[in-house]
Short mmCIF file of C-alpha atoms and ligand atoms in Angstrom, two decimals:
data_model
loop_
_atom_site.label_atom_id
_atom_site.label_comp_id
_atom_site.label_asym_id
_atom_site.label_seq_id
_atom_site.Cartn_x
_atom_site.Cartn_y
_atom_site.Cartn_z
CA MET A 1 -94.89 -38.82 -37.41
CA ASP A 2 -94.44 -42.11 -39.18
CA ASP A 3 -93.64 -44.90 -36.70
CA ARG A 4 -90.72 -46.19 -38.70
CA ILE A 5 -89.22 -42.72 -38.85
CA ARG A 6 -89.70 -42.31 -35.11
CA ALA A 7 -88.04 -45.69 -34.43
CA VAL A 8 -85.02 -44.85 -36.60
CA LYS A 9 -84.77 -41.44 -34.98
CA GLU A 10 -84.77 -42.80 -31.44
CA LYS A 11 -82.24 -45.52 -32.22
CA ALA A 12 -79.97 -43.16 -34.13
CA LEU A 13 -79.96 -40.44 -31.51
CA GLU A 14 -79.37 -42.95 -28.72
CA GLN A 15 -76.46 -44.61 -30.51
CA ILE A 16 -74.91 -41.24 -31.29
CA GLU A 17 -75.15 -40.31 -27.63
CA ARG A 18 -73.55 -43.60 -26.57
CA ALA A 19 -70.58 -43.41 -28.96
CA GLN A 20 -67.33 -43.48 -26.95
CA SER A 21 -64.89 -42.58 -29.67
CA LEU A 22 -64.66 -40.87 -33.03
CA GLY A 23 -64.33 -44.33 -34.60
CA GLU A 24 -67.56 -45.53 -33.02
CA LEU A 25 -69.30 -42.33 -34.04
CA GLU A 26 -68.21 -42.83 -37.63
CA ALA A 27 -69.66 -46.36 -37.57
CA VAL A 28 -72.98 -44.89 -36.39
CA ARG A 29 -72.90 -42.30 -39.15
CA VAL A 30 -72.33 -44.98 -41.81
CA ARG A 31 -75.10 -47.09 -40.30
CA TYR A 32 -77.68 -44.28 -40.63
CA LEU A 33 -76.44 -41.93 -43.33
CA GLY A 34 -74.18 -44.15 -45.45
CA ARG A 35 -75.15 -45.12 -48.97
CA LYS A 36 -76.94 -48.21 -47.68
CA GLY A 37 -77.77 -46.62 -44.33
CA GLU A 38 -81.14 -46.71 -42.68
CA ILE A 39 -82.21 -43.19 -43.63
CA PRO A 40 -81.54 -43.56 -47.39
CA LEU A 41 -83.37 -46.91 -47.15
CA LEU A 42 -86.37 -45.21 -45.53
CA LEU A 43 -86.45 -42.76 -48.39
CA LYS A 44 -86.49 -45.63 -50.88
CA THR A 45 -89.70 -47.00 -49.36
CA ILE A 46 -91.50 -43.79 -50.35
CA GLY A 47 -92.73 -45.46 -53.53
CA THR A 48 -94.76 -47.98 -51.54
CA LEU A 49 -96.84 -45.20 -49.92
CA PRO A 50 -100.08 -43.78 -51.23
CA PRO A 51 -99.31 -40.64 -53.25
CA GLU A 52 -100.95 -38.23 -50.78
CA GLU A 53 -98.68 -39.37 -47.92
CA ARG A 54 -95.47 -39.11 -49.92
CA PRO A 55 -94.73 -35.35 -49.51
CA SER A 56 -95.09 -35.35 -45.74
CA PHE A 57 -93.13 -38.62 -45.42
CA GLY A 58 -90.36 -37.17 -47.58
CA ALA A 59 -90.27 -34.01 -45.48
CA GLU A 60 -90.09 -36.01 -42.26
CA VAL A 61 -87.21 -38.16 -43.50
CA ASN A 62 -85.35 -35.03 -44.56
CA SER A 63 -85.79 -33.37 -41.20
CA LEU A 64 -84.71 -36.65 -39.58
CA ARG A 65 -81.55 -36.56 -41.69
CA GLU A 66 -80.85 -33.00 -40.61
CA ARG A 67 -81.47 -33.84 -36.98
CA VAL A 68 -79.12 -36.83 -37.14
CA GLU A 69 -76.45 -34.81 -38.92
CA GLN A 70 -76.63 -32.13 -36.25
CA ALA A 71 -76.43 -34.70 -33.47
CA LEU A 72 -73.42 -36.32 -35.14
CA GLU A 73 -71.65 -32.99 -35.48
CA ARG A 74 -72.31 -32.06 -31.85
CA LYS A 75 -71.05 -35.42 -30.66
CA ARG A 76 -68.01 -35.21 -32.90
CA GLN A 77 -67.04 -31.89 -31.36
CA GLU A 78 -67.57 -33.26 -27.88
CA LEU A 79 -65.41 -36.32 -28.53
CA GLU A 80 -62.65 -34.23 -30.12
CA ARG A 81 -62.64 -31.96 -27.12
CA GLN A 82 -62.35 -34.98 -24.85
CA VAL A 83 -59.35 -36.24 -26.84
CA ILE A 84 -57.63 -32.88 -26.48
CA GLU A 85 -58.49 -32.60 -22.80
CA ALA A 86 -57.16 -36.08 -22.16
CA ARG A 87 -53.89 -35.18 -23.83
CA VAL A 88 -53.61 -31.92 -21.97
CA THR A 89 -53.99 -33.67 -18.62
CA GLU A 90 -51.72 -36.51 -19.60
CA GLU A 91 -48.94 -34.34 -20.99
CA LYS A 92 -49.22 -31.72 -18.35
CA VAL A 93 -46.14 -29.53 -17.91
CA ASP A 94 -45.31 -28.53 -14.38
CA THR A 95 -44.40 -24.92 -14.95
CA SER A 96 -43.21 -24.57 -11.37
CA LEU A 97 -40.25 -26.90 -12.03
CA PRO A 98 -36.94 -25.18 -12.77
CA GLY A 99 -36.14 -25.07 -16.50
CA GLN A 100 -33.31 -26.98 -18.11
CA TYR A 101 -30.33 -24.68 -18.58
CA PHE A 102 -27.97 -25.39 -21.43
CA GLU A 103 -24.65 -23.73 -20.82
CA PRO A 104 -23.46 -21.93 -23.91
CA GLY A 105 -20.19 -23.34 -25.23
CA ALA A 106 -17.13 -21.35 -26.21
CA LEU A 107 -14.24 -21.79 -28.58
CA HIS A 108 -10.97 -22.64 -26.91
CA PRO A 109 -8.83 -19.48 -26.95
CA LEU A 110 -6.21 -21.25 -29.09
CA THR A 111 -8.86 -22.18 -31.64
CA ARG A 112 -10.19 -18.67 -31.57
CA ALA A 113 -6.74 -17.17 -32.12
CA LEU A 114 -5.89 -19.68 -34.84
CA ARG A 115 -9.07 -18.89 -36.77
CA ASP A 116 -8.22 -15.19 -36.64
CA ILE A 117 -4.68 -15.88 -37.81
CA ILE A 118 -5.72 -18.15 -40.67
CA GLY A 119 -8.27 -15.52 -41.75
CA ILE A 120 -5.55 -12.88 -41.89
CA PHE A 121 -3.23 -15.08 -43.96
CA TYR A 122 -6.08 -16.06 -46.28
CA GLY A 123 -6.41 -12.35 -46.95
CA MET A 124 -2.79 -12.31 -48.13
CA GLY A 125 -3.20 -15.27 -50.47
CA PHE A 126 -2.09 -18.10 -48.21
CA THR A 127 -3.94 -21.41 -47.95
CA VAL A 128 -3.70 -23.96 -45.13
CA TYR A 129 -1.56 -27.05 -45.40
CA GLU A 130 -2.11 -29.55 -42.61
CA SER A 131 0.97 -31.58 -41.98
CA ARG A 132 1.43 -34.42 -39.50
CA GLU A 133 2.22 -34.57 -35.79
CA THR A 134 4.19 -37.80 -35.89
CA GLU A 135 7.20 -37.26 -38.07
CA THR A 136 10.25 -39.03 -39.28
CA ASP A 137 13.62 -37.95 -37.97
CA GLU A 138 14.44 -37.37 -41.64
CA MET A 139 11.65 -34.80 -42.18
CA ASN A 140 11.79 -33.14 -38.79
CA PHE A 141 15.57 -32.68 -38.89
CA VAL A 142 17.63 -34.00 -41.81
CA LYS A 143 15.61 -32.40 -44.63
CA LEU A 144 15.92 -29.12 -42.73
CA ASN A 145 19.73 -29.23 -42.66
CA ILE A 146 19.86 -30.74 -39.18
CA ALA A 147 21.91 -33.90 -39.62
CA PRO A 148 22.31 -36.43 -36.80
CA GLY A 149 24.66 -34.96 -34.23
CA HIS A 150 23.92 -31.36 -35.29
CA PRO A 151 24.01 -29.09 -32.23
CA ALA A 152 20.62 -27.61 -33.19
CA ARG A 153 19.07 -30.90 -32.10
CA ASP A 154 19.89 -30.09 -28.49
CA MET A 155 17.36 -27.26 -28.49
CA GLN A 156 14.61 -29.53 -29.76
CA GLU A 157 14.65 -32.70 -27.70
CA THR A 158 11.47 -34.61 -28.23
CA PHE A 159 9.58 -37.84 -27.71
CA TYR A 160 10.68 -40.70 -29.94
CA LEU A 161 8.16 -43.33 -31.02
CA THR A 162 10.80 -45.52 -32.62
CA GLU A 163 14.46 -45.06 -33.51
CA SER A 164 13.47 -42.98 -36.53
CA THR A 165 9.99 -41.58 -35.78
CA LEU A 166 9.07 -38.89 -33.31
CA LEU A 167 6.55 -36.25 -32.31
CA ARG A 168 7.47 -33.21 -34.42
CA THR A 169 9.35 -30.49 -32.59
CA HIS A 170 8.19 -27.74 -34.94
CA THR A 171 5.88 -27.25 -37.93
CA SER A 172 8.87 -26.66 -40.26
CA PRO A 173 8.78 -30.21 -41.72
CA GLY A 174 5.41 -29.02 -43.07
CA GLN A 175 7.41 -26.73 -45.37
CA VAL A 176 8.95 -29.73 -47.11
CA ARG A 177 5.80 -31.86 -47.12
CA GLY A 178 3.70 -28.94 -48.31
CA MET A 179 6.13 -28.14 -51.14
CA LEU A 180 6.24 -31.79 -52.20
CA SER A 181 2.42 -31.83 -52.29
CA MET A 182 2.51 -28.91 -54.75
CA ALA A 183 4.56 -30.98 -57.19
CA GLY A 184 6.54 -28.04 -58.51
CA GLU A 185 3.60 -25.68 -59.01
CA LEU A 186 4.01 -21.94 -58.29
CA PRO A 187 3.39 -19.89 -56.31
CA VAL A 188 3.76 -21.81 -53.05
CA ARG A 189 1.92 -19.90 -50.34
CA PHE A 190 0.55 -21.70 -47.30
CA VAL A 191 0.48 -21.76 -43.51
CA VAL A 192 0.89 -24.92 -41.46
CA PRO A 193 -0.84 -24.71 -38.10
CA GLY A 194 -0.63 -27.42 -35.49
CA ARG A 195 0.63 -29.04 -32.34
CA VAL A 196 4.31 -29.50 -31.69
CA TYR A 197 6.16 -31.28 -28.90
CA ARG A 198 9.29 -30.66 -26.93
CA ARG A 199 10.83 -32.24 -23.91
CA ASP A 200 11.03 -28.93 -22.07
CA PRO A 201 10.59 -28.33 -18.38
CA THR A 202 7.11 -26.93 -17.77
CA ASP A 203 6.59 -23.42 -16.45
CA ALA A 204 4.36 -20.41 -17.11
CA SER A 205 5.71 -20.06 -20.64
CA HIS A 206 6.75 -23.63 -21.51
CA HIS A 207 4.69 -26.75 -22.02
CA PRO A 208 5.65 -30.09 -23.60
CA VAL A 209 2.78 -29.63 -26.08
CA PHE A 210 2.33 -26.28 -27.75
CA HIS A 211 1.36 -24.87 -31.14
CA GLN A 212 3.01 -23.18 -34.06
CA VAL A 213 1.81 -21.54 -37.23
CA GLU A 214 4.40 -22.05 -39.93
CA GLY A 215 4.27 -19.99 -43.10
CA LEU A 216 5.95 -20.55 -46.44
CA ALA A 217 6.05 -18.56 -49.69
CA VAL A 218 8.11 -19.73 -52.67
CA ASP A 219 8.11 -18.13 -56.10
CA THR A 220 10.44 -16.85 -58.78
CA ASP A 221 10.85 -13.47 -57.15
CA VAL A 222 10.44 -13.67 -53.39
CA SER A 223 12.67 -11.41 -51.30
CA PHE A 224 13.33 -10.57 -47.67
CA CYS A 225 11.16 -7.45 -48.21
CA ASP A 226 8.18 -9.74 -48.86
CA LEU A 227 8.86 -11.54 -45.60
CA ARG A 228 8.99 -8.27 -43.73
CA GLY A 229 5.84 -6.97 -45.40
CA VAL A 230 3.81 -10.11 -44.72
CA VAL A 231 4.91 -10.36 -41.10
CA MET A 232 4.23 -6.67 -40.51
CA SER A 233 0.77 -6.82 -42.09
CA PHE A 234 -0.03 -9.84 -40.00
CA ALA A 235 1.14 -8.21 -36.75
CA LYS A 236 -0.88 -5.06 -37.38
CA ARG A 237 -4.03 -6.97 -38.20
CA PHE A 238 -3.71 -9.35 -35.30
CA PHE A 239 -2.59 -6.97 -32.56
CA GLY A 240 -3.76 -3.61 -33.92
CA GLU A 241 -2.62 -0.96 -36.41
CA GLU A 242 -0.28 0.74 -33.94
CA THR A 243 1.86 -2.41 -33.67
CA ARG A 244 5.44 -2.21 -34.95
CA ILE A 245 7.80 -5.08 -35.73
CA ARG A 246 11.52 -5.56 -35.35
CA LEU A 247 13.63 -8.22 -37.06
CA ARG A 248 16.73 -9.35 -35.18
CA PRO A 249 19.49 -11.43 -36.81
CA SER A 250 19.37 -15.04 -35.70
CA TYR A 251 20.25 -18.53 -36.81
CA PHE A 252 18.22 -21.49 -38.03
CA PRO A 253 19.82 -24.29 -40.06
CA PHE A 254 16.95 -24.20 -42.59
CA THR A 255 16.88 -20.47 -43.32
CA GLU A 256 19.62 -18.10 -44.47
CA PRO A 257 19.60 -15.33 -43.54
CA SER A 258 17.52 -15.92 -40.41
CA CYS A 259 15.86 -13.60 -37.93
CA GLU A 260 13.67 -13.43 -34.87
CA VAL A 261 10.48 -11.40 -35.20
CA ASP A 262 9.59 -9.09 -32.33
CA VAL A 263 6.40 -7.03 -32.03
CA SER A 264 6.09 -3.87 -29.97
CA CYS A 265 4.74 -4.81 -26.55
CA VAL A 266 0.96 -5.04 -26.74
CA LEU A 267 0.64 -4.03 -23.10
CA CYS A 268 2.89 -1.00 -22.72
CA LYS A 269 2.94 -0.17 -26.46
CA GLY A 270 6.74 -0.27 -26.39
CA LYS A 271 7.40 1.85 -23.31
CA GLY A 272 8.66 -1.08 -21.26
CA CYS A 273 6.79 -3.16 -18.68
CA SER A 274 7.07 -6.44 -16.79
CA VAL A 275 5.57 -8.49 -19.65
CA CYS A 276 8.25 -7.36 -22.13
CA GLY A 277 11.03 -7.30 -19.52
CA ASN A 278 11.28 -3.51 -19.90
CA SER A 279 12.51 -3.87 -23.49
CA GLY A 280 9.28 -2.77 -25.16
CA TRP A 281 9.51 -5.77 -27.51
CA LEU A 282 8.07 -9.28 -27.53
CA GLU A 283 9.49 -12.18 -29.51
CA VAL A 284 6.76 -13.96 -31.47
CA ALA A 285 8.40 -15.87 -34.34
CA GLY A 286 11.48 -17.22 -36.03
CA ALA A 287 11.83 -16.54 -39.75
CA GLY A 288 14.16 -16.23 -42.70
CA MET A 289 14.83 -16.94 -46.34
CA VAL A 290 14.41 -20.63 -47.07
CA HIS A 291 17.76 -22.42 -47.39
CA PRO A 292 18.50 -23.70 -50.93
CA ASN A 293 18.77 -27.27 -49.62
CA VAL A 294 15.23 -27.07 -48.21
CA ILE A 295 13.90 -25.68 -51.48
CA ARG A 296 15.56 -28.59 -53.25
CA ASN A 297 14.15 -31.09 -50.72
CA GLY A 298 10.71 -29.71 -51.51
CA GLY A 299 11.19 -30.50 -55.19
CA TYR A 300 11.99 -26.97 -56.40
CA ASP A 301 15.09 -25.55 -58.08
CA PRO A 302 16.87 -23.06 -55.78
CA GLU A 303 18.51 -21.50 -58.86
CA ARG A 304 15.10 -20.55 -60.17
CA VAL A 305 13.00 -19.81 -57.06
CA THR A 306 13.45 -18.26 -53.64
CA GLY A 307 11.24 -18.32 -50.58
CA PHE A 308 10.68 -17.06 -47.09
CA ALA A 309 9.41 -18.95 -44.07
CA PHE A 310 8.29 -18.07 -40.58
CA GLY A 311 7.14 -19.94 -37.52
CA PHE A 312 4.89 -18.18 -35.02
CA GLY A 313 4.25 -19.52 -31.56
CA LEU A 314 0.46 -19.72 -31.47
CA ASP A 315 0.24 -20.02 -27.69
CA ARG A 316 2.38 -16.92 -27.29
CA LEU A 317 0.23 -14.95 -29.74
CA ALA A 318 -2.97 -16.00 -27.95
CA MET A 319 -1.51 -15.22 -24.51
CA LEU A 320 -0.53 -11.71 -25.60
CA LYS A 321 -3.80 -11.02 -27.37
CA TYR A 322 -6.07 -12.19 -24.56
CA GLY A 323 -3.86 -11.24 -21.61
CA ILE A 324 -3.19 -14.79 -20.39
CA ASP A 325 -0.16 -15.10 -18.12
CA ASP A 326 0.31 -18.88 -17.92
CA ILE A 327 0.51 -21.23 -20.91
CA ARG A 328 -0.60 -24.15 -18.73
CA LEU A 329 -4.10 -22.66 -18.57
CA PHE A 330 -4.58 -23.70 -22.21
CA TYR A 331 -4.07 -27.34 -21.33
CA SER A 332 -5.69 -27.77 -17.92
CA ASN A 333 -9.35 -27.83 -19.03
CA ASP A 334 -10.40 -25.57 -16.19
CA LYS A 335 -13.92 -24.33 -16.86
CA ARG A 336 -13.36 -21.20 -14.81
CA PHE A 337 -10.72 -20.25 -17.39
CA LEU A 338 -12.40 -21.54 -20.54
CA SER A 339 -15.84 -20.05 -19.81
CA GLN A 340 -14.30 -16.57 -19.89
CA PHE A 341 -14.01 -16.90 -23.67
CA ARG A 342 -17.74 -17.27 -24.17
CA GLY A 343 -19.18 -14.84 -26.65
CA PHE A 344 -15.71 -13.66 -27.57
N1 LIG B 1 10.99 -23.94 -36.66
C1 LIG B 1 11.60 -22.86 -35.93
C2 LIG B 1 11.43 -23.12 -34.44
O1 LIG B 1 10.61 -23.91 -34.06
C3 LIG B 1 10.96 -21.52 -36.28
C4 LIG B 1 11.19 -21.13 -37.70
C5 LIG B 1 10.26 -21.43 -38.68
C6 LIG B 1 12.34 -20.43 -38.07
C7 LIG B 1 10.46 -21.04 -39.99
C8 LIG B 1 12.55 -20.05 -39.36
C9 LIG B 1 11.63 -20.35 -40.32
O2 LIG B 1 12.11 -22.54 -33.62
#
C-alpha cells in the first residue's frame, strides 16, 4: 500500500475513534471526505504517478474512502446511542413513585339544573336575557307596580347599597330591562336566570342569596292558556312526563291575574309525603299575565300586546330534582356534597 494512503488511513481512523461528539465527528468527516478533504486531494495526485501505478493507487484510495465512510457511520451510531443513553439516565422516571391524581371536577348542582332548564326553554323558543344583580329601587319595585310604602315591599326586604340602589329581590326587573332591550320588537320570549337577595332568616329552605329563573313572553296574541302550556311542558320535561301541574290563584302587583304554580310531588307522585306536607303538591313558581303598566314600562302598548310571566325558584327546582333537603348545602362549598355531582 502506498505510504501516503497508509498515513491518511491511520490518522483518519484514529481521529474518528477519538471523536467525542457528533459535531467533532462531522469535523473529521469534512477534513477527510469534504470537497477539499485529504482523500479527494490524494486522488488528485494520481496524475503525478507513472501510468502503470495509477489503477492500483486509484483502487486503494477508493477502498480507503469506503473504509473511512464505514468507520464514520459506525462512530456516528455509537455517539447517537450515547446521547440517547445519557438522556435516558438523566430523565429517568421513578415508576415506583405514586402517580399524580387529578380529581375530576363537577358542575355545581345549581349550574347543572340551570343548564337543563335553559335547554328546555330554548326548545320552546325562549332566549336568555341576563339582567343585573344590583338594581335601582325604581326597577326592582316601582316599575313593577310596587310604589314606596306598598305592602308588597314587606315580603321582599333586601340589602340597600344606597338610598335608591339595592341587591335585586327577584329577577322580575329583568322583565322590564329585557323588554326595553328589545326596543318594541315582537315576539318577546326570554328567560332571566340569576341570583337574587332577600333579608330572610336562614333555614333549610331559606337563604339570603338564592336563584330565580324568570320567564317572559309578550306578543299580539298571548293568553293564559299559553302560560299554562309552557309551564306544563317545562315541568314534564324537567321532572318527568308523569308530572302534573296545578295553578292556584294568587297575587303579585305586576301580574293580573296571578297564580302560584304547583307540580305534583316528585317523591310521592302526588300521594302525599313529608316533603310535600301530605298535600301531594309542591310550589315551584309564581306567575301570571303581565300587568298593563309593566308592559308599558317595557316600551310596549298594552292595548296591542299581552304577555305572561313566571318566576321559578331555581334552588327549589334543583333540590327537588336531586333530592337535596337543605338549601344551605348549595352555598357551603362542602366537597363531600359537591363531589356527589361528579359525572352527573
Ligand atoms: N317575582 C315574583 C317573586 O319573586 C315571582 C313572579 C315572577 C311572579 C313573575 C309573577 C310573575 O315572588
